């Protein structure tokens, strides 16, 4: 996983096969397919990380954290607070 394009370039947006999503740079496990859900953004959406240290993050603006791989620091996008499929869940 890493950055993707808005024009149909994201191959994992509609991919719902069971498995683990890993960092494209170092291979560290980030998310499980069990936490993946359909969302209107062009990126795959997850409700939680696989491990407590799968990601590192810092507050970029109110309601959004900048997210990186917890092992190598590869940029992964954002965590949006209270934007998950259920009330109170984040969307990664």
mmCIF file of C-alpha atoms in Angstrom:
data_model
loop_
_atom_site.group_PDB
_atom_site.id
_atom_site.type_symbol
_atom_site.label_atom_id
_atom_site.label_comp_id
_atom_site.label_asym_id
_atom_site.label_seq_id
_atom_site.Cartn_x
_atom_site.Cartn_y
_atom_site.Cartn_z
ATOM 1 C CA UNK A 1 0.000 0.000 0.000
ATOM 2 C CA UNK A 2 1.057 3.502 -0.723
ATOM 3 C CA UNK A 3 -0.378 6.479 -2.540
ATOM 4 C CA UNK A 4 -2.771 5.857 -5.424
ATOM 5 C CA UNK A 5 -4.318 7.844 -8.238
ATOM 6 C CA UNK A 6 -7.836 9.250 -8.506
ATOM 7 C CA UNK A 7 -8.296 8.100 -12.122
ATOM 8 C CA UNK A 8 -8.929 4.394 -11.644
ATOM 9 C CA UNK A 9 -5.362 3.489 -10.755
ATOM 10 C CA UNK A 10 -6.076 2.024 -7.318
ATOM 11 C CA UNK A 11 -6.287 -1.740 -7.735
ATOM 12 C CA UNK A 12 -7.240 -2.488 -4.100
ATOM 13 C CA UNK A 13 -10.308 -0.235 -3.777
ATOM 14 C CA UNK A 14 -12.720 -2.997 -4.844
ATOM 15 C CA UNK A 15 -10.553 -5.927 -3.748
ATOM 16 C CA UNK A 16 -12.228 -7.863 -0.925
ATOM 17 C CA UNK A 17 -10.392 -11.201 -0.932
ATOM 18 C CA UNK A 18 -9.327 -12.471 2.523
ATOM 19 C CA UNK A 19 -5.785 -11.566 3.430
ATOM 20 C CA UNK A 20 -3.343 -9.059 4.844
ATOM 21 C CA UNK A 21 -2.460 -5.650 3.384
ATOM 22 C CA UNK A 22 1.227 -4.872 3.808
ATOM 23 C CA UNK A 23 3.522 -1.902 3.259
ATOM 24 C CA UNK A 24 4.684 -1.722 -0.356
ATOM 25 C CA UNK A 25 8.157 -0.622 0.746
ATOM 26 C CA UNK A 26 9.090 -3.002 3.577
ATOM 27 C CA UNK A 27 6.323 -5.643 3.667
ATOM 28 C CA UNK A 28 5.225 -4.917 7.243
ATOM 29 C CA UNK A 29 1.643 -6.017 7.981
ATOM 30 C CA UNK A 30 -0.730 -3.029 8.173
ATOM 31 C CA UNK A 31 -4.389 -4.063 7.846
ATOM 32 C CA UNK A 32 -6.494 -7.217 7.691
ATOM 33 C CA UNK A 33 -9.167 -7.696 5.060
ATOM 34 C CA UNK A 34 -11.569 -8.230 7.996
ATOM 35 C CA UNK A 35 -11.394 -4.487 8.751
ATOM 36 C CA UNK A 36 -11.813 -3.405 5.100
ATOM 37 C CA UNK A 37 -15.090 -1.909 3.905
ATOM 38 C CA UNK A 38 -16.535 -0.253 0.802
ATOM 39 C CA UNK A 39 -16.181 3.537 0.770
ATOM 40 C CA UNK A 40 -16.731 6.252 -1.823
ATOM 41 C CA UNK A 41 -13.085 7.387 -1.817
ATOM 42 C CA UNK A 42 -10.759 5.985 -4.512
ATOM 43 C CA UNK A 43 -8.598 4.326 -1.823
ATOM 44 C CA UNK A 44 -9.206 1.140 0.124
ATOM 45 C CA UNK A 45 -10.795 1.898 3.523
ATOM 46 C CA UNK A 46 -10.124 0.141 6.835
ATOM 47 C CA UNK A 47 -11.506 0.574 10.354
ATOM 48 C CA UNK A 48 -8.435 -0.579 12.290
ATOM 49 C CA UNK A 49 -4.806 -1.585 11.966
ATOM 50 C CA UNK A 50 -3.618 -5.164 12.200
ATOM 51 C CA UNK A 51 -1.082 -4.523 14.979
ATOM 52 C CA UNK A 52 -0.813 -1.749 17.523
ATOM 53 C CA UNK A 53 2.460 -0.655 15.897
ATOM 54 C CA UNK A 54 1.402 -1.163 12.253
ATOM 55 C CA UNK A 55 1.314 2.590 11.721
ATOM 56 C CA UNK A 56 2.711 5.801 13.134
ATOM 57 C CA UNK A 57 0.703 9.001 12.897
ATOM 58 C CA UNK A 58 0.589 12.668 13.765
ATOM 59 C CA UNK A 59 -2.253 15.166 13.775
ATOM 60 C CA UNK A 60 -2.159 16.998 10.446
ATOM 61 C CA UNK A 61 -5.405 18.934 10.906
ATOM 62 C CA UNK A 62 -8.494 18.623 13.122
ATOM 63 C CA UNK A 63 -10.072 15.236 12.492
ATOM 64 C CA UNK A 64 -7.224 13.865 10.336
ATOM 65 C CA UNK A 65 -3.916 12.212 11.137
ATOM 66 C CA UNK A 66 -1.090 11.751 8.637
ATOM 67 C CA UNK A 67 -0.301 8.008 8.638
ATOM 68 C CA UNK A 68 2.954 6.167 7.858
ATOM 69 C CA UNK A 69 4.158 2.580 8.076
ATOM 70 C CA UNK A 70 5.114 1.841 11.673
ATOM 71 C CA UNK A 71 8.279 0.051 10.584
ATOM 72 C CA UNK A 72 9.827 2.043 7.711
ATOM 73 C CA UNK A 73 7.883 5.331 7.644
ATOM 74 C CA UNK A 74 6.470 4.876 4.125
ATOM 75 C CA UNK A 75 3.560 7.317 3.608
ATOM 76 C CA UNK A 76 0.155 5.617 3.690
ATOM 77 C CA UNK A 77 -2.285 8.512 3.663
ATOM 78 C CA UNK A 78 -4.577 9.533 6.505
ATOM 79 C CA UNK A 79 -6.735 8.393 9.382
ATOM 80 C CA UNK A 80 -10.033 10.289 9.389
ATOM 81 C CA UNK A 81 -11.623 10.408 12.833
ATOM 82 C CA UNK A 82 -15.348 9.521 13.069
ATOM 83 C CA UNK A 83 -15.526 8.729 9.331
ATOM 84 C CA UNK A 84 -15.812 4.939 9.552
ATOM 85 C CA UNK A 85 -18.868 2.833 8.753
ATOM 86 C CA UNK A 86 -20.083 2.979 12.384
ATOM 87 C CA UNK A 87 -20.350 5.910 14.775
ATOM 88 C CA UNK A 88 -17.032 6.635 16.491
ATOM 89 C CA UNK A 89 -14.873 4.578 14.085
ATOM 90 C CA UNK A 90 -11.953 5.973 12.155
ATOM 91 C CA UNK A 91 -11.325 5.419 8.480
ATOM 92 C CA UNK A 92 -7.780 4.602 7.373
#
